């Protein structure tokens, strides 16, 4: 690899790069907070059909992510390798956001087909934007520490999207007498916003780290090198578990608030807004702690998940009458687990550097695709678990006013017990990750003397 006019990344460019993640997380926020309850209570899909929809469509999409990553790695354009994809697919992404929530009047079969078609288009459009976006970080800067600081700005901006989803979306939908019309209008606005943010990112970022030549690896070769990268596989596994946890926790929050706590939608909006604010603060705290040297990356990855898991277990043991204590525990658990966001997404470039120094090949796009594969797989598994658990416990939104204790226990299982288990599993996986600050600095020093990367494996062991 070679570096084009090595210059520090400006604050303005860091912000504009972060706005791309604001757009991406609008999709994440909508999916985790509203899509489950929208499909069951507004669009009237059965819980089992919804679970199968999430599992099949997201797994199809997850498989496409590495392919898109490979294609972006092999893209050669005067605009760069990764940035052009943002320009090409920003508008399809925004349109598909609106289409999912259009809710036409159809029969049961028609609704199921419409849900499959529009959701598949949405997740594929999302991938065509976000896989190159994630890979773009490694092309913006070759410095691992600078990438951490970019993410320290990026992730608060990313979590703003959760604030938009949790605070504005329920309030705006409530302005309409009909939920169908409310979702239709509000999500059209969300689609326009998503497109604008992606385009801002495209026009205000620069690819500095460029390929040495036009030689490219085949998809088969790239996949081989991904599987040989043990640190990438650890990160992918951990991210899958983290996303199962997030999908369960946020997806079940609407059910938990409505049926277990018996609180109105306004309380759900307040709860999710407070969680979103915690998600904004967490990356700022992580960036500050790391810059001051008060904590190291790997201990933070492990410790945050253990603390979050303990707090989430406490949620399951708290009486349902303690409404505000439940809210406090939700916010604290979210703050704890979100401390890793800055680090885990910076690992995409770090494990790509690791692979380059071990094997002499640079496949940032494929690594980014693998990370998105893990993200989507986690969302698929989490979404399917929600649907199947609700079906198993006989969930029916039309009869929940007389729900049994057994049915109500399903929401506690999805909201507290299973997410806590996922957090402990993530901590165990992160404990096996070895690319700490010292290792990443070695990559930078070696890059100054060699472009081949081959030989690092011996030096590292």
Short mmCIF file of C-alpha atoms in Angstrom, two decimals:
data_model
loop_
_atom_site.label_atom_id
_atom_site.label_comp_id
_atom_site.label_asym_id
_atom_site.label_seq_id
_atom_site.Cartn_x
_atom_site.Cartn_y
_atom_site.Cartn_z
CA UNK A 1 0.00 0.00 0.00
CA UNK A 2 1.04 3.62 -0.47
CA UNK A 3 -0.16 6.76 1.21
CA UNK A 4 -1.37 9.72 -0.83
CA UNK A 5 -0.15 13.01 0.58
CA UNK A 6 -0.02 11.99 4.24
CA UNK A 7 -1.99 14.69 6.03
CA UNK A 8 -3.90 14.53 9.30
CA UNK A 9 -7.63 13.99 8.99
CA UNK A 10 -9.37 17.29 9.70
CA UNK A 11 -12.12 17.63 12.29
CA UNK A 12 -14.56 18.51 9.49
CA UNK A 13 -13.74 15.31 7.61
CA UNK A 14 -14.10 13.25 10.78
CA UNK A 15 -17.56 14.72 11.34
CA UNK A 16 -18.64 14.16 7.74
CA UNK A 17 -17.38 10.58 7.89
CA UNK A 18 -19.36 10.11 11.10
CA UNK A 19 -22.55 11.35 9.44
CA UNK A 20 -22.35 8.32 7.15
CA UNK A 21 -22.74 6.17 10.24
CA UNK A 22 -25.64 8.31 11.41
CA UNK A 23 -27.40 7.24 8.23
CA UNK A 24 -26.42 3.59 8.66
CA UNK A 25 -27.65 3.49 12.24
CA UNK A 26 -31.02 4.89 11.27
CA UNK A 27 -31.51 1.47 9.64
CA UNK A 28 -30.21 -0.28 12.76
CA UNK A 29 -32.38 1.83 15.04
CA UNK A 30 -35.55 1.35 13.02
CA UNK A 31 -34.94 -2.38 12.81
CA UNK A 32 -34.19 -2.97 16.48
CA UNK A 33 -36.70 -0.54 17.98
CA UNK A 34 -39.75 -0.62 15.71
CA UNK A 35 -39.69 -3.20 12.96
CA UNK A 36 -40.80 -6.15 15.10
CA UNK A 37 -43.78 -4.40 16.64
CA UNK A 38 -44.59 -2.72 13.30
CA UNK A 39 -44.77 -6.08 11.53
CA UNK A 40 -46.89 -7.77 14.23
CA UNK A 41 -49.15 -4.93 15.41
CA UNK A 42 -49.47 -2.62 12.36
CA UNK A 43 -48.76 -4.71 9.26
CA UNK A 44 -50.36 -7.77 10.93
CA UNK A 45 -47.76 -10.44 10.14
CA UNK A 46 -47.86 -13.47 12.39
CA UNK A 47 -44.92 -13.68 14.85
CA UNK A 48 -43.70 -16.93 13.25
CA UNK A 49 -43.81 -15.41 9.76
CA UNK A 50 -41.91 -12.39 11.05
CA UNK A 51 -39.23 -14.57 12.66
CA UNK A 52 -38.74 -16.53 9.45
CA UNK A 53 -38.64 -13.28 7.45
CA UNK A 54 -35.86 -11.87 9.62
CA UNK A 55 -33.87 -15.08 9.57
CA UNK A 56 -34.03 -15.76 5.84
CA UNK A 57 -33.67 -12.22 4.50
CA UNK A 58 -30.90 -11.18 6.84
CA UNK A 59 -28.89 -14.34 6.26
CA UNK A 60 -29.20 -13.83 2.50
CA UNK A 61 -28.06 -10.26 3.02
CA UNK A 62 -25.24 -11.31 5.35
CA UNK A 63 -23.86 -13.65 2.70
CA UNK A 64 -23.87 -10.78 0.21
CA UNK A 65 -21.74 -8.54 2.45
CA UNK A 66 -18.39 -10.27 1.84
CA UNK A 67 -19.13 -10.32 -1.90
CA UNK A 68 -19.77 -6.57 -1.86
CA UNK A 69 -16.60 -6.13 0.19
CA UNK A 70 -14.63 -8.08 -2.39
CA UNK A 71 -16.06 -6.01 -5.25
CA UNK A 72 -15.24 -2.76 -3.48
CA UNK A 73 -11.67 -3.95 -2.84
CA UNK A 74 -11.31 -4.51 -6.57
CA UNK A 75 -12.91 -1.20 -7.57
CA UNK A 76 -10.48 1.13 -9.33
CA UNK A 77 -11.82 4.64 -9.94
CA UNK A 78 -10.58 8.20 -9.94
CA UNK A 79 -13.04 8.66 -7.05
CA UNK A 80 -11.38 5.86 -5.06
CA UNK A 81 -12.26 2.30 -4.19
CA UNK A 82 -14.93 2.75 -1.53
CA UNK A 83 -16.34 6.28 -1.87
CA UNK A 84 -18.00 5.72 -5.28
CA UNK A 85 -20.32 3.14 -3.78
CA UNK A 86 -21.77 5.80 -1.47
CA UNK A 87 -22.64 7.92 -4.49
CA UNK A 88 -24.08 5.06 -6.54
CA UNK A 89 -26.42 3.61 -3.92
CA UNK A 90 -27.40 6.50 -1.60
CA UNK A 91 -30.73 7.10 -3.36
CA UNK A 92 -31.80 3.40 -3.64
CA UNK A 93 -31.03 3.05 0.08
CA UNK A 94 -33.26 5.99 1.00
CA UNK A 95 -36.13 4.83 -1.22
CA UNK A 96 -36.04 1.32 0.21
CA UNK A 97 -36.23 2.70 3.78
CA UNK A 98 -39.55 4.32 2.88
CA UNK A 99 -40.89 1.30 0.96
CA UNK A 100 -40.62 -1.12 3.90
CA UNK A 101 -43.06 0.95 5.96
CA UNK A 102 -45.48 1.83 3.13
CA UNK A 103 -47.97 -0.81 4.36
CA UNK A 104 -50.29 -1.32 1.36
CA UNK A 105 -53.66 -2.98 1.88
CA UNK A 106 -53.09 -6.62 0.92
CA UNK A 107 -54.23 -10.06 1.95
CA UNK A 108 -52.16 -12.25 4.27
CA UNK A 109 -50.13 -13.78 1.41
CA UNK A 110 -49.69 -10.41 -0.26
CA UNK A 111 -48.47 -8.83 2.97
CA UNK A 112 -45.93 -11.59 3.48
CA UNK A 113 -44.62 -11.28 -0.08
CA UNK A 114 -44.47 -7.49 0.18
CA UNK A 115 -42.56 -7.73 3.45
CA UNK A 116 -40.03 -10.16 1.95
CA UNK A 117 -39.46 -8.17 -1.25
CA UNK A 118 -39.15 -4.73 0.36
CA UNK A 119 -37.04 -5.91 3.28
CA UNK A 120 -34.62 -7.80 1.04
CA UNK A 121 -34.24 -4.69 -1.14
CA UNK A 122 -33.64 -2.54 1.95
CA UNK A 123 -30.97 -4.75 3.48
CA UNK A 124 -29.17 -5.19 0.14
CA UNK A 125 -29.23 -1.43 -0.51
CA UNK A 126 -27.96 -0.92 3.02
CA UNK A 127 -25.07 -3.33 2.39
CA UNK A 128 -24.13 -1.66 -0.89
CA UNK A 129 -23.60 1.57 1.05
CA UNK A 130 -22.37 0.40 4.43
CA UNK A 131 -19.83 -2.30 3.49
CA UNK A 132 -17.74 0.22 1.48
CA UNK A 133 -18.37 2.82 4.20
CA UNK A 134 -16.90 0.61 6.92
CA UNK A 135 -13.92 -0.22 4.68
CA UNK A 136 -13.39 3.48 3.95
CA UNK A 137 -11.96 4.08 7.43
CA UNK A 138 -8.82 2.10 6.59
CA UNK A 139 -8.41 4.18 3.41
CA UNK A 140 -8.87 7.51 5.20
CA UNK A 141 -6.05 6.87 7.68
CA UNK A 142 -3.26 4.32 8.12
CA UNK A 143 -2.78 5.23 11.80
CA UNK A 144 -4.60 2.98 14.28
CA UNK A 145 -4.66 5.68 16.96
CA UNK A 146 -6.07 8.23 14.52
CA UNK A 147 -8.75 5.74 13.50
CA UNK A 148 -9.72 5.39 17.17
CA UNK A 149 -10.09 9.17 17.41
CA UNK A 150 -12.12 9.26 14.19
CA UNK A 151 -14.43 6.68 15.73
CA UNK A 152 -14.62 8.73 18.94
CA UNK A 153 -16.36 11.39 16.82
CA UNK A 154 -18.13 8.96 14.51
CA UNK A 155 -19.98 6.94 17.14
CA UNK A 156 -21.66 9.78 19.03
CA UNK A 157 -22.90 10.91 15.62
CA UNK A 158 -23.99 7.34 14.87
CA UNK A 159 -25.96 7.18 18.09
CA UNK A 160 -27.75 10.42 17.22
CA UNK A 161 -29.71 8.26 14.82
CA UNK A 162 -30.99 6.22 17.76
CA UNK A 163 -32.05 9.49 19.34
CA UNK A 164 -33.93 10.34 16.14
CA UNK A 165 -35.58 6.93 16.14
CA UNK A 166 -36.41 6.81 19.85
CA UNK A 167 -37.49 10.41 20.38
CA UNK A 168 -38.80 11.78 17.10
CA UNK A 169 -40.25 8.74 15.34
CA UNK A 170 -42.80 7.72 18.03
CA UNK A 171 -43.75 11.37 18.62
CA UNK A 172 -44.24 12.06 14.91
CA UNK A 173 -46.20 8.86 14.31
CA UNK A 174 -48.45 9.75 17.26
CA UNK A 175 -49.47 12.95 15.44
CA UNK A 176 -51.45 10.82 12.98
CA UNK A 177 -54.80 9.22 13.81
CA UNK A 178 -53.82 6.14 11.81
CA UNK A 179 -50.58 4.23 12.53
CA UNK A 180 -50.36 3.03 8.93
CA UNK A 181 -50.36 6.58 7.59
CA UNK A 182 -48.05 7.71 10.38
CA UNK A 183 -45.41 5.11 9.59
CA UNK A 184 -45.76 5.79 5.86
CA UNK A 185 -45.17 9.56 6.13
CA UNK A 186 -42.52 9.53 8.85
CA UNK A 187 -40.43 6.82 7.21
CA UNK A 188 -40.46 8.68 3.90
CA UNK A 189 -38.80 11.54 5.74
CA UNK A 190 -36.33 9.13 7.31
CA UNK A 191 -35.46 7.78 3.85
CA UNK A 192 -34.70 11.28 2.54
CA UNK A 193 -32.56 12.05 5.57
CA UNK A 194 -30.61 8.78 5.15
CA UNK A 195 -29.78 9.62 1.52
CA UNK A 196 -28.63 13.17 2.32
CA UNK A 197 -26.29 12.00 5.10
CA UNK A 198 -24.64 9.38 2.87
CA UNK A 199 -24.02 12.01 0.18
CA UNK A 200 -22.50 14.42 2.72
CA UNK A 201 -20.08 11.67 3.70
CA UNK A 202 -19.19 10.98 0.06
CA UNK A 203 -18.47 14.59 -0.87
CA UNK A 204 -16.37 15.39 2.21
CA UNK A 205 -13.99 12.45 2.67
CA UNK A 206 -10.69 11.53 1.01
CA UNK A 207 -9.03 8.16 0.42
CA UNK A 208 -5.39 8.59 1.41
CA UNK A 209 -4.26 4.96 1.70
CA UNK A 210 -4.11 3.70 -1.88
CA UNK A 211 -3.31 0.28 -3.44
CA UNK A 212 0.25 -0.15 -4.75
CA UNK A 213 -0.89 -1.45 -8.11
CA UNK A 214 -3.84 -2.82 -10.01
CA UNK A 215 -3.26 -6.45 -9.03
CA UNK A 216 -6.37 -7.86 -7.40
CA UNK A 217 -7.21 -11.10 -5.66
CA UNK A 218 -10.09 -13.32 -6.69
CA UNK A 219 -13.07 -13.68 -4.37
CA UNK A 220 -11.95 -17.22 -3.49
CA UNK A 221 -8.47 -15.98 -2.54
CA UNK A 222 -9.91 -13.18 -0.42
CA UNK A 223 -12.21 -15.56 1.44
CA UNK A 224 -9.25 -17.85 2.12
CA UNK A 225 -7.24 -15.04 3.68
CA UNK A 226 -10.19 -13.95 5.82
CA UNK A 227 -10.53 -17.42 7.30
CA UNK A 228 -6.77 -17.59 7.91
CA UNK A 229 -7.01 -14.34 9.90
CA UNK A 230 -7.67 -15.67 13.41
CA UNK A 231 -8.16 -12.21 14.91
CA UNK A 232 -10.77 -11.33 12.31
CA UNK A 233 -12.68 -14.51 13.13
CA UNK A 234 -12.67 -13.65 16.85
CA UNK A 235 -13.99 -10.15 16.14
CA UNK A 236 -16.67 -11.47 13.79
CA UNK A 237 -17.88 -14.01 16.36
CA UNK A 238 -17.99 -11.39 19.11
CA UNK A 239 -19.86 -8.92 16.89
CA UNK A 240 -22.44 -11.58 16.03
CA UNK A 241 -23.16 -12.17 19.71
CA UNK A 242 -23.24 -8.42 20.45
CA UNK A 243 -25.80 -7.86 17.70
CA UNK A 244 -27.97 -10.76 18.91
CA UNK A 245 -27.95 -9.04 22.29
CA UNK A 246 -28.78 -5.59 20.91
CA UNK A 247 -31.57 -6.91 18.70
CA UNK A 248 -33.14 -8.81 21.58
CA UNK A 249 -32.87 -5.96 24.07
CA UNK A 250 -34.11 -3.16 21.83
CA UNK A 251 -36.57 -5.31 19.91
CA UNK A 252 -38.19 -6.58 23.10
CA UNK A 253 -38.23 -3.15 24.80
CA UNK A 254 -41.51 -2.12 23.15
CA UNK A 255 -43.21 -5.35 24.26
CA UNK A 256 -41.69 -5.17 27.76
CA UNK A 257 -42.83 -1.59 28.33
CA UNK A 258 -46.30 -2.17 26.88
CA UNK A 259 -47.18 -5.48 28.48
CA UNK A 260 -44.93 -6.06 31.52
CA UNK A 261 -44.52 -2.52 32.87
CA UNK A 262 -47.96 -1.49 31.50
CA UNK A 263 -46.64 1.91 30.53
CA UNK A 264 -47.67 4.07 27.55
CA UNK A 265 -45.73 4.73 24.35
CA UNK A 266 -44.45 8.01 25.80
CA UNK A 267 -42.53 6.04 28.45
CA UNK A 268 -41.04 3.82 25.75
CA UNK A 269 -39.92 6.94 23.87
CA UNK A 270 -38.35 8.31 27.07
CA UNK A 271 -36.62 5.00 27.82
CA UNK A 272 -35.18 4.62 24.32
CA UNK A 273 -34.16 8.28 24.25
CA UNK A 274 -32.27 7.90 27.52
CA UNK A 275 -30.60 4.77 26.14
CA UNK A 276 -29.67 6.67 23.00
CA UNK A 277 -28.09 9.45 25.04
CA UNK A 278 -26.09 6.81 26.91
CA UNK A 279 -25.00 5.49 23.50
CA UNK A 280 -23.82 8.98 22.53
CA UNK A 281 -21.88 9.49 25.77
CA UNK A 282 -20.21 6.06 25.78
CA UNK A 283 -17.96 6.60 22.72
CA UNK A 284 -16.91 10.01 24.04
CA UNK A 285 -15.95 8.43 27.35
CA UNK A 286 -14.07 5.62 25.61
CA UNK A 287 -12.12 8.04 23.41
CA UNK A 288 -11.23 10.17 26.42
CA UNK A 289 -10.20 7.21 28.61
CA UNK A 290 -8.03 5.72 25.87
CA UNK A 291 -6.40 9.06 25.06
CA UNK A 292 -5.56 9.61 28.73
CA UNK A 293 -4.23 6.06 29.03
CA UNK A 294 -6.58 5.24 31.89
CA UNK A 295 -7.65 1.97 30.29
CA UNK A 296 -6.43 -0.34 27.55
CA UNK A 297 -8.49 -1.58 24.64
CA UNK A 298 -8.79 -5.29 25.38
CA UNK A 299 -9.58 -4.95 29.13
CA UNK A 300 -12.29 -2.45 28.18
CA UNK A 301 -13.76 -4.83 25.59
CA UNK A 302 -14.01 -7.60 28.18
CA UNK A 303 -14.93 -5.58 31.25
CA UNK A 304 -17.72 -3.57 29.65
CA UNK A 305 -19.58 -6.72 28.64
CA UNK A 306 -19.24 -8.31 32.07
CA UNK A 307 -20.53 -5.16 33.80
CA UNK A 308 -23.36 -4.83 31.30
CA UNK A 309 -24.31 -8.46 31.83
CA UNK A 310 -24.46 -8.05 35.61
CA UNK A 311 -26.68 -4.98 35.32
CA UNK A 312 -28.96 -6.77 32.84
CA UNK A 313 -29.32 -9.70 35.22
CA UNK A 314 -30.43 -7.18 37.86
CA UNK A 315 -33.22 -6.08 35.48
CA UNK A 316 -34.63 -9.60 35.55
CA UNK A 317 -34.60 -9.59 39.37
CA UNK A 318 -36.22 -6.16 39.81
CA UNK A 319 -39.96 -6.00 40.64
CA UNK A 320 -42.03 -4.68 37.75
CA UNK A 321 -43.50 -2.04 40.06
CA UNK A 322 -40.08 -0.31 40.25
CA UNK A 323 -40.65 1.48 36.94
CA UNK A 324 -37.98 4.14 37.18
CA UNK A 325 -35.39 1.74 38.57
CA UNK A 326 -36.00 -0.42 35.51
CA UNK A 327 -35.32 2.63 33.35
CA UNK A 328 -32.11 3.40 35.25
CA UNK A 329 -30.82 -0.15 34.86
CA UNK A 330 -31.60 -0.10 31.13
CA UNK A 331 -29.61 3.11 30.69
CA UNK A 332 -26.65 1.88 32.78
CA UNK A 333 -26.49 -1.44 30.92
CA UNK A 334 -26.61 0.39 27.59
CA UNK A 335 -23.84 2.77 28.68
CA UNK A 336 -21.64 -0.15 29.76
CA UNK A 337 -21.96 -2.26 26.63
CA UNK A 338 -21.72 0.73 24.25
CA UNK A 339 -18.24 1.57 25.57
CA UNK A 340 -16.86 -0.96 23.07
CA UNK A 341 -18.32 0.65 19.94
CA UNK A 342 -15.31 2.90 19.29
CA UNK A 343 -12.94 -0.05 19.56
CA UNK A 344 -14.80 -2.88 17.86
CA UNK A 345 -15.39 -0.98 14.61
CA UNK A 346 -11.80 0.27 14.58
CA UNK A 347 -10.76 -3.40 14.71
CA UNK A 348 -11.98 -3.77 11.10
CA UNK A 349 -8.96 -1.80 9.91
CA UNK A 350 -6.70 -3.27 12.62
CA UNK A 351 -7.38 -6.89 11.69
CA UNK A 352 -6.97 -5.93 8.03
CA UNK A 353 -3.51 -4.54 8.95
CA UNK A 354 -2.81 -7.73 10.86
CA UNK A 355 -3.69 -9.82 7.81
CA UNK A 356 -1.51 -7.60 5.59
CA UNK A 357 1.48 -8.04 7.86
CA UNK A 358 0.98 -11.78 8.11
CA UNK A 359 0.17 -12.61 4.51
CA UNK A 360 1.09 -9.55 2.44
CA UNK A 361 -2.43 -8.92 1.12
CA UNK A 362 -4.68 -5.95 1.80
CA UNK A 363 -8.41 -6.82 1.83
CA UNK A 364 -10.09 -4.06 3.85
CA UNK A 365 -13.32 -4.41 1.87
CA UNK A 366 -13.58 -8.13 2.47
CA UNK A 367 -12.86 -7.64 6.18
CA UNK A 368 -15.47 -4.88 6.29
CA UNK A 369 -17.89 -7.20 4.52
CA UNK A 370 -17.14 -9.90 7.06
CA UNK A 371 -17.90 -7.49 9.89
CA UNK A 372 -21.20 -6.55 8.28
CA UNK A 373 -21.89 -10.27 7.74
CA UNK A 374 -21.45 -10.76 11.49
CA UNK A 375 -23.66 -7.74 12.22
CA UNK A 376 -26.45 -8.92 9.94
CA UNK A 377 -26.17 -12.52 11.11
CA UNK A 378 -26.55 -11.33 14.70
CA UNK A 379 -29.58 -9.25 13.77
CA UNK A 380 -31.04 -12.21 11.87
CA UNK A 381 -30.60 -14.58 14.78
CA UNK A 382 -31.89 -12.04 17.30
CA UNK A 383 -34.92 -11.14 15.17
CA UNK A 384 -35.73 -14.80 14.59
CA UNK A 385 -35.46 -15.53 18.32
CA UNK A 386 -37.95 -12.74 19.07
CA UNK A 387 -40.44 -14.08 16.53
CA UNK A 388 -40.11 -17.71 17.54
CA UNK A 389 -40.24 -17.03 21.29
CA UNK A 390 -43.37 -14.92 20.85
CA UNK A 391 -44.93 -17.68 18.76
CA UNK A 392 -43.93 -20.35 21.30
CA UNK A 393 -45.60 -18.42 24.12
CA UNK A 394 -48.75 -17.82 22.04
CA UNK A 395 -48.39 -14.07 21.53
CA UNK A 396 -51.41 -12.41 19.91
CA UNK A 397 -51.65 -8.59 20.07
CA UNK A 398 -55.47 -8.78 19.98
CA UNK A 399 -55.72 -10.86 23.19
CA UNK A 400 -52.81 -9.57 25.26
CA UNK A 401 -55.10 -7.58 27.57
CA UNK A 402 -55.75 -10.92 29.29
CA UNK A 403 -52.22 -12.32 28.97
CA UNK A 404 -51.12 -15.04 31.38
CA UNK A 405 -48.02 -14.82 33.57
CA UNK A 406 -46.43 -17.43 31.33
CA UNK A 407 -46.91 -15.23 28.27
CA UNK A 408 -45.53 -12.18 30.10
CA UNK A 409 -42.42 -14.16 31.05
CA UNK A 410 -41.54 -14.31 27.34
CA UNK A 411 -40.88 -10.58 27.35
CA UNK A 412 -38.57 -10.82 30.38
CA UNK A 413 -36.71 -13.67 28.68
CA UNK A 414 -36.16 -11.58 25.55
CA UNK A 415 -35.45 -8.30 27.36
CA UNK A 416 -33.17 -9.42 30.21
CA UNK A 417 -32.14 -13.07 30.54
CA UNK A 418 -31.03 -13.81 26.98
CA UNK A 419 -29.25 -10.44 26.47
CA UNK A 420 -27.30 -11.00 29.70
CA UNK A 421 -26.15 -14.41 28.47
CA UNK A 422 -25.02 -12.82 25.20
CA UNK A 423 -22.98 -10.18 27.05
CA UNK A 424 -21.07 -12.83 29.00
CA UNK A 425 -20.43 -14.78 25.79
CA UNK A 426 -19.09 -11.61 24.12
CA UNK A 427 -16.73 -11.01 27.06
CA UNK A 428 -15.35 -14.54 26.70
CA UNK A 429 -14.70 -13.99 22.98
CA UNK A 430 -13.08 -10.58 23.45
CA UNK A 431 -10.69 -12.10 25.99
CA UNK A 432 -9.12 -14.06 23.09
CA UNK A 433 -8.43 -10.93 21.00
CA UNK A 434 -4.73 -9.96 21.00
CA UNK A 435 -4.33 -6.84 18.83
CA UNK A 436 -3.62 -4.36 21.60
CA UNK A 437 -2.01 -0.92 21.30
CA UNK A 438 1.52 -2.35 21.10
CA UNK A 439 0.67 -4.75 18.27
CA UNK A 440 -1.07 -2.04 16.22
CA UNK A 441 1.90 0.30 16.64
CA UNK A 442 4.12 -2.47 15.30
CA UNK A 443 2.06 -2.51 12.10
CA UNK A 444 2.66 1.22 11.58
CA UNK A 445 6.42 0.94 12.19
CA UNK A 446 6.77 -2.05 9.89
CA UNK A 447 4.83 -0.26 7.14
CA UNK A 448 7.51 2.42 7.06
CA UNK A 449 10.12 -0.16 6.05
CA UNK A 450 8.21 -2.68 3.98
CA UNK A 451 5.18 -2.83 1.73
CA UNK A 452 5.07 -6.60 1.53
CA UNK A 453 3.92 -7.26 5.06
CA UNK A 454 5.20 -10.81 4.80
CA UNK A 455 7.24 -11.89 7.79
CA UNK A 456 5.18 -10.25 10.51
CA UNK A 457 3.80 -13.63 11.58
CA UNK A 458 7.22 -14.74 12.77
CA UNK A 459 7.93 -11.43 14.50
CA UNK A 460 4.59 -11.48 16.30
CA UNK A 461 5.13 -14.92 17.74
#
